[in-house]
C-alpha positions as semicolon CSV with decimal commas, in nm:
position;residue;x (nm);y (nm);z (nm)
1;L;-0,095;2,596;0,392
2;R;-0,201;2,313;0,169
3;N;-0,562;2,248;0,085
4;K;-0,750;1,940;0,202
5;S;-0,764;1,768;-0,136
6;E;-0,384;1,764;-0,154
7;I;-0,354;1,618;0,196
8;N;-0,622;1,358;0,120
9;R;-0,443;1,264;-0,201
10;E;-0,118;1,214;-0,009
11;K;-0,299;0,999;0,249
12;E;-0,456;0,792;-0,029
13;L;-0,113;0,735;-0,186
14;L;0,034;0,630;0,149
15;I;-0,254;0,389;0,211
16;K;-0,226;0,245;-0,140
17;C;0,150;0,193;-0,102
18;Y;0,096;0,033;0,239
19;L;-0,172;-0,202;0,108
20;L;0,036;-0,287;-0,198
21;N;0,331;-0,377;0,025
22;K;0,105;-0,588;0,249
23;F;-0,043;-0,776;-0,047
24;T;0,305;-0,828;-0,192
25;D;0,431;-0,969;0,138
26;I;0,133;-1,205;0,165
27;G;0,164;-1,306;-0,200
28;M;0,535;-1,379;-0,166
29;A;0,475;-1,582;0,151
30;K;0,210;-1,793;-0,023
31;F;0,430;-1,833;-0,329
32;E;0,721;-1,951;-0,113
33;M;0,493;-2,202;0,061
34;V;0,381;-2,344;-0,274
35;T;0,729;-2,383;-0,418
């Protein structure tokens, strides 16, 4: 059984990756609108 800090760290990484992907999608959409 894994301890809570490991699980929380994995959740944080998943959230960060998700947010990064979201921001990238939004950024690319705005960039495409500008060009």
